[in-house]
Short mmCIF file of C-alpha atoms in Angstrom, two decimals:
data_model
loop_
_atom_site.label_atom_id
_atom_site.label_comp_id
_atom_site.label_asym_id
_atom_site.label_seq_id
_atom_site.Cartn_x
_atom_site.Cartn_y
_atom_site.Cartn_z
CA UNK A 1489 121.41 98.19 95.25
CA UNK A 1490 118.66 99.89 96.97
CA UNK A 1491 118.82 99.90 101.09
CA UNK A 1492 115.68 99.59 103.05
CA UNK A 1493 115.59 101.12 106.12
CA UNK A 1494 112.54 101.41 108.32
CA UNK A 1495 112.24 103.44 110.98
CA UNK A 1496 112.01 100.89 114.09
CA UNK A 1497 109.00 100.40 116.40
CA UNK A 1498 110.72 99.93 119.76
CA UNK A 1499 108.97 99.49 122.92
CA UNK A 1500 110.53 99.00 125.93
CA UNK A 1501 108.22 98.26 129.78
CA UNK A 1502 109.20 100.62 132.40
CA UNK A 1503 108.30 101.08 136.34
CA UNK A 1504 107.51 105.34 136.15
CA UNK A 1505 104.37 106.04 134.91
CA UNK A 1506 103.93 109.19 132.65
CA UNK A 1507 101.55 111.77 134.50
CA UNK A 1508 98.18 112.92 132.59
CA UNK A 1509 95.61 115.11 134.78
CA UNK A 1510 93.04 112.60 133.04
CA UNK A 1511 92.31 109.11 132.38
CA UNK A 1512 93.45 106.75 130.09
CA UNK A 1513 90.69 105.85 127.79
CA UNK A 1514 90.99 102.48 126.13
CA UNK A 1515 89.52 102.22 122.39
CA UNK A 1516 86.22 100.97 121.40
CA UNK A 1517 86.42 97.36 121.29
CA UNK A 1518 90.38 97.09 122.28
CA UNK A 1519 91.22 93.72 122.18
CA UNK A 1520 93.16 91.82 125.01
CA UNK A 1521 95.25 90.38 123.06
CA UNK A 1522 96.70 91.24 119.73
CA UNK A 1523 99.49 89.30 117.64
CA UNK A 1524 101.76 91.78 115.72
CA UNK A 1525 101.81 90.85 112.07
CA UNK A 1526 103.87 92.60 108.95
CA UNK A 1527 102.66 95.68 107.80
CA UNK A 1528 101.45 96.97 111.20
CA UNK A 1529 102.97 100.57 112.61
CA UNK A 1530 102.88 101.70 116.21
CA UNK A 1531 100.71 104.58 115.40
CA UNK A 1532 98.02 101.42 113.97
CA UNK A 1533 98.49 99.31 117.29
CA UNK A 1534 98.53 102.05 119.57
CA UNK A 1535 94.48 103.20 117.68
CA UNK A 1536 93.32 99.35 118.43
CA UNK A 1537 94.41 100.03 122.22
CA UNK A 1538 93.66 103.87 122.87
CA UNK A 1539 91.19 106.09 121.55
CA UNK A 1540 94.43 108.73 122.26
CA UNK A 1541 97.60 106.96 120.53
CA UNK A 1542 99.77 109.40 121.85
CA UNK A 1543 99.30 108.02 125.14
CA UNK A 1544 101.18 105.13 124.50
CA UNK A 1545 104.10 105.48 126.69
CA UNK A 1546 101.70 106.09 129.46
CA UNK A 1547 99.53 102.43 129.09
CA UNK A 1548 103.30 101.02 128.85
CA UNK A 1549 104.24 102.69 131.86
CA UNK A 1550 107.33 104.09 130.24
CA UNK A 1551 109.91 106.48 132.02
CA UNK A 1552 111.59 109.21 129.78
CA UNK A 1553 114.56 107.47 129.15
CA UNK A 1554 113.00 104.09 127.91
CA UNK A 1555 110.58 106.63 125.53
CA UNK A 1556 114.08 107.48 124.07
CA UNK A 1557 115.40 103.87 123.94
CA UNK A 1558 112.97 101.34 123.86
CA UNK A 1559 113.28 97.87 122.64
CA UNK A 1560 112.02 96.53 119.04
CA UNK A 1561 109.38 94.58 118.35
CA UNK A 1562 108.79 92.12 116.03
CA UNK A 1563 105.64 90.57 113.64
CA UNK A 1564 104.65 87.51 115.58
CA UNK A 1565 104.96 89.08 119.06
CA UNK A 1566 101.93 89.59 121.07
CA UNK A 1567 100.42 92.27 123.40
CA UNK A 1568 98.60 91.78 126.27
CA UNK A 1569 95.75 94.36 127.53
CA UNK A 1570 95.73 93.75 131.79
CA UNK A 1571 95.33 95.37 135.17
CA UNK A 1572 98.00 97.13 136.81
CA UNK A 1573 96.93 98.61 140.16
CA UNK A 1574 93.70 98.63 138.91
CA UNK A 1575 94.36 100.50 135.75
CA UNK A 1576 95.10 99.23 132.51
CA UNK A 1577 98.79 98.27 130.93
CA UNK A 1578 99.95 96.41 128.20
CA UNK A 1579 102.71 93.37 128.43
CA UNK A 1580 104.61 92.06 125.64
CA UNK A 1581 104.99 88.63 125.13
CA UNK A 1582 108.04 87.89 122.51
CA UNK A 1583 107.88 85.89 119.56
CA UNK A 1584 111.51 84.07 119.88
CA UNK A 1585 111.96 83.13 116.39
CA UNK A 1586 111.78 86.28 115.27
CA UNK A 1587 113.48 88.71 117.48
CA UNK A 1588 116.49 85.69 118.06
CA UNK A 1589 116.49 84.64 114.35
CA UNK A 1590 117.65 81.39 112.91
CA UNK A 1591 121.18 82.11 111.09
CA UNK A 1592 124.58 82.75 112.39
CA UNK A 1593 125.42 86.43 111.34
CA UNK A 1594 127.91 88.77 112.37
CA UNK A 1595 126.83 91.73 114.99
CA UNK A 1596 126.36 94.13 112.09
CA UNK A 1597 124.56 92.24 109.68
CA UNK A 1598 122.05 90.62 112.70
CA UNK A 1599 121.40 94.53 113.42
CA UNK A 1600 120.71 95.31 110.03
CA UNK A 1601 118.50 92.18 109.77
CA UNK A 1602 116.39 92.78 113.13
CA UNK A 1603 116.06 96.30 111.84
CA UNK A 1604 114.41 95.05 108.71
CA UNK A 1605 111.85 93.09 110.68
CA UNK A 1606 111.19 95.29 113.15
CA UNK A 1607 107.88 97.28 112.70
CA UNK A 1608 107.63 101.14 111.89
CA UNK A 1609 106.31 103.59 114.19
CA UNK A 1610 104.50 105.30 111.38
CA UNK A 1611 104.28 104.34 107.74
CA UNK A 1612 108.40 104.40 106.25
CA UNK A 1613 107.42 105.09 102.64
CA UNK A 1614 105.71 108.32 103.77
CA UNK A 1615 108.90 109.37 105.14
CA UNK A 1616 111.66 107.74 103.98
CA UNK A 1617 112.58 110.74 101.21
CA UNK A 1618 112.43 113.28 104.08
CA UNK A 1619 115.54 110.92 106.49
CA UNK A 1620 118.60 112.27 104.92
CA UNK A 1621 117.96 114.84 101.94
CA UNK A 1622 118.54 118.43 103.10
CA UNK A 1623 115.46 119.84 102.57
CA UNK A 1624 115.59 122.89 104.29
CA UNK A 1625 118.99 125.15 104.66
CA UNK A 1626 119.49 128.70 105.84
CA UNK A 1627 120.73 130.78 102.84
CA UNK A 1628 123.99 131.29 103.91
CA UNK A 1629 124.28 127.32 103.89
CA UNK A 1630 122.64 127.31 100.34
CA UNK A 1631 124.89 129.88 98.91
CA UNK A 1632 127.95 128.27 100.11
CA UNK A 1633 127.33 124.90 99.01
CA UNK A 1634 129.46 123.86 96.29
CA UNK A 1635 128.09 123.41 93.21
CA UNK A 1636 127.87 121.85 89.79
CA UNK A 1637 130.06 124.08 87.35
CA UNK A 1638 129.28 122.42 83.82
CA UNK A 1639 129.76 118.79 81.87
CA UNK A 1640 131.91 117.83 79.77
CA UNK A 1641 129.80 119.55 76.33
CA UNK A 1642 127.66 122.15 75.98
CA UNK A 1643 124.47 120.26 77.86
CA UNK A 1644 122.75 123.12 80.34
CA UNK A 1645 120.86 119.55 81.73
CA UNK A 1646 122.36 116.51 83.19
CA UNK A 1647 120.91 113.09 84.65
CA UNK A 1648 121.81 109.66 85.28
CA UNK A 1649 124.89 108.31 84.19
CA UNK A 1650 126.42 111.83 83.18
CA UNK A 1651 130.19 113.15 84.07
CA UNK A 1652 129.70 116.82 86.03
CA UNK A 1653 132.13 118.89 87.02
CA UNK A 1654 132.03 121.26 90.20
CA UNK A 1655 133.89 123.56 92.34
CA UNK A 1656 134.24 124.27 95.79
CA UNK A 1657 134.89 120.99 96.78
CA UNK A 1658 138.32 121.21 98.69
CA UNK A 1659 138.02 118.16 101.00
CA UNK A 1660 136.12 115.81 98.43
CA UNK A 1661 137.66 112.42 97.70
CA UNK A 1662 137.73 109.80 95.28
CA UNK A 1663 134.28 107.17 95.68
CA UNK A 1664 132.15 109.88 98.27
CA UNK A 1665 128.71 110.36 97.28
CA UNK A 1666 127.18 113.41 97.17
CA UNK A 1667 123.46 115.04 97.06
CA UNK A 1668 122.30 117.16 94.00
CA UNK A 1669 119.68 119.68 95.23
CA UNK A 1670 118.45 123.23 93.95
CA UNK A 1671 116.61 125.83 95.66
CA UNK A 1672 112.80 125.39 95.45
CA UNK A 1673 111.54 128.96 97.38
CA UNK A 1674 112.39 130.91 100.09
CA UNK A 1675 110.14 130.04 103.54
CA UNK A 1676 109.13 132.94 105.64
CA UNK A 1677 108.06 132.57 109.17
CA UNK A 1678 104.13 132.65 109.44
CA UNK A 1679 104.55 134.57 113.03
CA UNK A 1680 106.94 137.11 111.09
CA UNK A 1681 107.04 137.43 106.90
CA UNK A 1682 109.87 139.55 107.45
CA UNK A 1683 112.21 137.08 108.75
CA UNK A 1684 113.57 134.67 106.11
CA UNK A 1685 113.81 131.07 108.05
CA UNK A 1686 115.65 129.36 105.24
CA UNK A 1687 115.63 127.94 101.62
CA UNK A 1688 113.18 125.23 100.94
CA UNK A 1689 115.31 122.78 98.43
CA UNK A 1690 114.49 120.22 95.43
CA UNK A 1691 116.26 116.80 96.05
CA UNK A 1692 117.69 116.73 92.28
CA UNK A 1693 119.55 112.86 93.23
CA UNK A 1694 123.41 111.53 93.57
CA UNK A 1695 126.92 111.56 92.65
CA UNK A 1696 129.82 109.89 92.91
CA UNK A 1697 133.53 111.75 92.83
CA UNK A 1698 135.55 110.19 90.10
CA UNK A 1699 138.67 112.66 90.03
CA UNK A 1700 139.49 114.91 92.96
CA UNK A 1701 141.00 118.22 92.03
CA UNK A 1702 140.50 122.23 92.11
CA UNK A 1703 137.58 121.41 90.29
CA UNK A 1704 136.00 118.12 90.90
CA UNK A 1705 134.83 115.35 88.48
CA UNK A 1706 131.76 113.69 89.46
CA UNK A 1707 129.06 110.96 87.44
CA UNK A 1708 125.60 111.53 88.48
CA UNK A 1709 124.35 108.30 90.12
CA UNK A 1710 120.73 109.05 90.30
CA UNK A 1711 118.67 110.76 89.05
CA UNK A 1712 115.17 112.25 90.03
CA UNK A 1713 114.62 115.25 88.23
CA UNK A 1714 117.12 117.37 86.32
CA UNK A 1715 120.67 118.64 87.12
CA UNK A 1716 121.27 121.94 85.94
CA UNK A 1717 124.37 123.83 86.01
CA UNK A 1718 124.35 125.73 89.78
CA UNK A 1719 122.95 122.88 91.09
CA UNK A 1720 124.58 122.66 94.74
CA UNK A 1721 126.01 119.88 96.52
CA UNK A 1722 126.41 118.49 100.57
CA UNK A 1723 127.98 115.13 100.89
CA UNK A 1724 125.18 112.56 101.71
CA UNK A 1725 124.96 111.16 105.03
CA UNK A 1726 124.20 108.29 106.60
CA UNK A 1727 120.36 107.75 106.64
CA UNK A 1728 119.16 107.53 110.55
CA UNK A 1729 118.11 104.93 111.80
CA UNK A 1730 115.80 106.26 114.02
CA UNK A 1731 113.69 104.52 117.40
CA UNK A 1732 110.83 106.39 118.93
CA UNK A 1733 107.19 106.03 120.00
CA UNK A 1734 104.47 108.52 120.06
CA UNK A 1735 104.30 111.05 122.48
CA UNK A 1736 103.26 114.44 123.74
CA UNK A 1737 105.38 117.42 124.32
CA UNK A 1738 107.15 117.73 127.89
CA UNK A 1739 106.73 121.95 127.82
CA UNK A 1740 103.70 123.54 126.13
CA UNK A 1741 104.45 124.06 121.93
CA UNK A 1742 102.53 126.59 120.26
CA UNK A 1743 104.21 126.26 116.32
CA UNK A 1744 102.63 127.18 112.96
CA UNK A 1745 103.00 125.34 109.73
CA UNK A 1746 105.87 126.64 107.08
CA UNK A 1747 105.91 124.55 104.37
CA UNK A 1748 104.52 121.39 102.83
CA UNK A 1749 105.82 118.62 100.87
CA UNK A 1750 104.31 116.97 97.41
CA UNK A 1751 103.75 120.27 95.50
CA UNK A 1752 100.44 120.56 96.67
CA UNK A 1753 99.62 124.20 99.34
CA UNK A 1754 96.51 121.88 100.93
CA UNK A 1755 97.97 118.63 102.47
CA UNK A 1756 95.92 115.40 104.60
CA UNK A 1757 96.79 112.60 106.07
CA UNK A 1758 100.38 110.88 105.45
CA UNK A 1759 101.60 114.34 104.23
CA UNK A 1760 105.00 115.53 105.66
CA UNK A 1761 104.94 119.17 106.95
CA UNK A 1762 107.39 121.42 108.16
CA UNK A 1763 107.01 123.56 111.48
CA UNK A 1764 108.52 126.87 113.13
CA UNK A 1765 109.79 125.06 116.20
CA UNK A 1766 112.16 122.16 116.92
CA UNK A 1767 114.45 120.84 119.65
CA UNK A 1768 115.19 124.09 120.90
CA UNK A 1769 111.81 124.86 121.98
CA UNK A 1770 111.31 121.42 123.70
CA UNK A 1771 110.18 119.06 120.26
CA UNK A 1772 111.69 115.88 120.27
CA UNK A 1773 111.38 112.42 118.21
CA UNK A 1774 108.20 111.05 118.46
CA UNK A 1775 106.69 114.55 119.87
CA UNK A 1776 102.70 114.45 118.88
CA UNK A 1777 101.53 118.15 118.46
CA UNK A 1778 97.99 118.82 117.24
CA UNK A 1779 96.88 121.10 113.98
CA UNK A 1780 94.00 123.53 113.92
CA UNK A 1781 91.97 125.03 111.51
CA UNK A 1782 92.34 129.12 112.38
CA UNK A 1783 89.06 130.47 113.49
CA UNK A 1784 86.63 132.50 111.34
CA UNK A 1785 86.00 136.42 111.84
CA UNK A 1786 82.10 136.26 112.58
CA UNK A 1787 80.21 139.14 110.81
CA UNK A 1788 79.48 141.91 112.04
CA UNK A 1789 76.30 143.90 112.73
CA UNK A 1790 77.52 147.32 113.47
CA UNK A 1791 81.41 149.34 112.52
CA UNK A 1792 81.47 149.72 116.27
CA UNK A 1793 81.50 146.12 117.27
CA UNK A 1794 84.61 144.07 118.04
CA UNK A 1795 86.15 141.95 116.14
CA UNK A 1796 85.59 138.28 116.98
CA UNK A 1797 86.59 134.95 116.08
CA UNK A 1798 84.68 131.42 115.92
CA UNK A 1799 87.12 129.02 117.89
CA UNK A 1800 89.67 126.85 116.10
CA UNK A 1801 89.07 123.48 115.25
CA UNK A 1802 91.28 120.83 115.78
CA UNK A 1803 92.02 119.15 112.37
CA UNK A 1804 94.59 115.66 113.17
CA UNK A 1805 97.55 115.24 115.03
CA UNK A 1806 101.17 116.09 113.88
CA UNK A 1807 103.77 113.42 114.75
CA UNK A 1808 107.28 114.59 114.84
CA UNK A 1809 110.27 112.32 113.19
CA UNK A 1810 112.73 114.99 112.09
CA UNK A 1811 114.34 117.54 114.31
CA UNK A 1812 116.44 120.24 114.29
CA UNK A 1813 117.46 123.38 116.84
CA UNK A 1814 114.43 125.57 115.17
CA UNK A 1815 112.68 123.65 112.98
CA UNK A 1816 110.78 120.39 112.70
CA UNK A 1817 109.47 117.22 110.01
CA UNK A 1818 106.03 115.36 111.18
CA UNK A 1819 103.90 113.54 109.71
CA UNK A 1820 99.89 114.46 109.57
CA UNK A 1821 97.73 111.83 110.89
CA UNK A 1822 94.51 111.42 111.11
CA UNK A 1823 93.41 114.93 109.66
CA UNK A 1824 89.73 115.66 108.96
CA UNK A 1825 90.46 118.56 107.11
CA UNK A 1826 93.40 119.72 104.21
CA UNK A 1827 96.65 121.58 106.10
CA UNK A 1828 98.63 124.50 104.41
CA UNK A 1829 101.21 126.92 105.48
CA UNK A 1830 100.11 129.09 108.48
CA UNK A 1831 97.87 127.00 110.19
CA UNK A 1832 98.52 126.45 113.93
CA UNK A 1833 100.14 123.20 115.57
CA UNK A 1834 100.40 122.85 119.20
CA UNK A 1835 100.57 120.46 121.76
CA UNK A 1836 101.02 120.41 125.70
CA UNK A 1837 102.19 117.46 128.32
CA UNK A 1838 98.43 117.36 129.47
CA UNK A 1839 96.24 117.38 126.15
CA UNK A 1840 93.64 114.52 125.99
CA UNK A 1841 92.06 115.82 123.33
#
């Protein structure tokens, strides 16, 4: 059975205002009012308020901690646009039916059912394959991994349905799933094409441990592309279920682009990227960065004249839902131009851009 899991809107109204140096600017034509219905994201809502969605936790008036834990909200609910001290704020009114709900559940299945009404923060499908696969590994991680050994013939390709066998699997046990993945390429960092920042992997799909044992007996669940022999394997965890709203950066983040997803070197809109920095360089959750088109040498006239370069243009906003100690997952929004692999994507706590 296949489990949905969006990532959750959540909004929560605070008393400490975020701090821009500039003002808010409301959207053309914001409304003031607006009933949530299905299918709407935060990222939409927040464009029919602010012509900066970003800003969001600021028109909320929303303190750090309640941009890390903020409550859900629901199809049916409504936002108001008001006055607050003269500038303007948004208030939530609830929709009881559906954030209460009708049946008697038990605490676990009630969470699992708000969380499948709640609304996204950005479009799921775009990222659900990114949640839990590991996409990205150092090498050492990679070349460590157990792996598939053989089958039970002479078959150099496996898929859904077939037995496996690997090795390396010490602490497996009987029912665990496990992730099939391969290496795809090696990703260099743009800032340095000496320095190797990891393996870039192929999500292959699932399987299940049958037989525990020096080497371990496996049938392939799932299947998205093909198994091969050397095929690794990392037991499959949990997918996150994940609350944030947009946001910018609370240091200044100057990252490039290392890799793209879809097979395709030029990405737009909706397209999952991966960048050079992450939580240990101040990117959380919901961080919104912005990507630029690198500027263009200008000709020149004479050998003895300097080199100089048109300024870079800003080409969408990056919004961050995956992140790790050096490395980061966002999503491209809005982009007016096609993204690939070096391009620049920065972000500080004042841009209004």
């Amino acid at each position: 059975m296949m489990r949905k899991q969006i990532i959750s809107l959540l909004l929560s109204l605070g008393s400490v205002a975020v701090v821009h140096a500039d003002t808010l600017q409301l959207a053309k034509d914001a409304p003031d009012r607006y009933v949530v219905v299905k299918g709407d994201t935060l990222w939409d809502i927040s464009g029919r308020f602010l012509k900066q969605p970003w800003r969001w936790p600021e028109i909320w008036q929303m303190n750090k901690a309640e941009i890390k834990n903020p409550h859900w909200i629901y199809p049916g609910d409504v936002i108001l646009l008001e006055k607050c001290d003269g500038k303007p704020c948004l208030r939530l009114l609830k929709n009881q039916k559906a954030s209460s709900g009708t049946a008697k559940l038990s605490p676990k299945a009630r969470i699992e059912q708000l969380n499948g009404m709640a609304i996204p923060s950005i479009p799921a499908a775009a990222i659900d394959p990114f949640l839990d696969k590991p996409l990205l590994m150092t090498e050492a991680e990679y070349q460590s991994a157990p792996r598939v050994g053989a089958g039970p013939d002479n078959r150099v390709i496996f898929g859904e349905g077939d037995m496996i066998y690997a090795v390396d699997m010490p602490t497996a046990q009987q029912g665990e799933v496990f992730q099939l993945f391969l290496k795809r390429n090696t990703v260099l960092d743009p800032d340095n094409k000496e320095k190797k920042i990891g393996v870039e992997t192929h999500y292959l799909g699932d399987a299940v441990v049958t037989k525990e044992g020096e080497v371990t007996v496996l049938r392939v669940s799932r299947s998205v592309r093909e198994i091969p022999p050397g095929a690794r394997l990392v037991k499959a965890p949990e997918k996150p279920f994940v609350n944030y709203v947009p946001h910018l950066p609370l240091q200044p983040i100057d990252s490039k682009v290392l890799a793209s997803y879809g097979g395709e070197r030029y990405v737009g809109s909706l397209s999952t990227v991966v960048l050079n920095r992450g939580e240990n360089d101040g990117i959380d959750l919901g961080t919104v960065l912005f990507a630029y088109k690198p500027g263009k040498l200008i000709k020149k006239e004479s050998k003895d004249e300097a080199d100089r370069l048109t300024p870079p243009l800003r080409n969408g906003s990056v919004f961050v839902y995956r992140v790790f100690p050096t490395i980061s997952y966002g999503l491209v929004m809005d982009s007016t131009d096609a993204v690939t692999y070096g391009d620049v994507v920065k972000g500080e706590p004042t841009t209004a851009e």
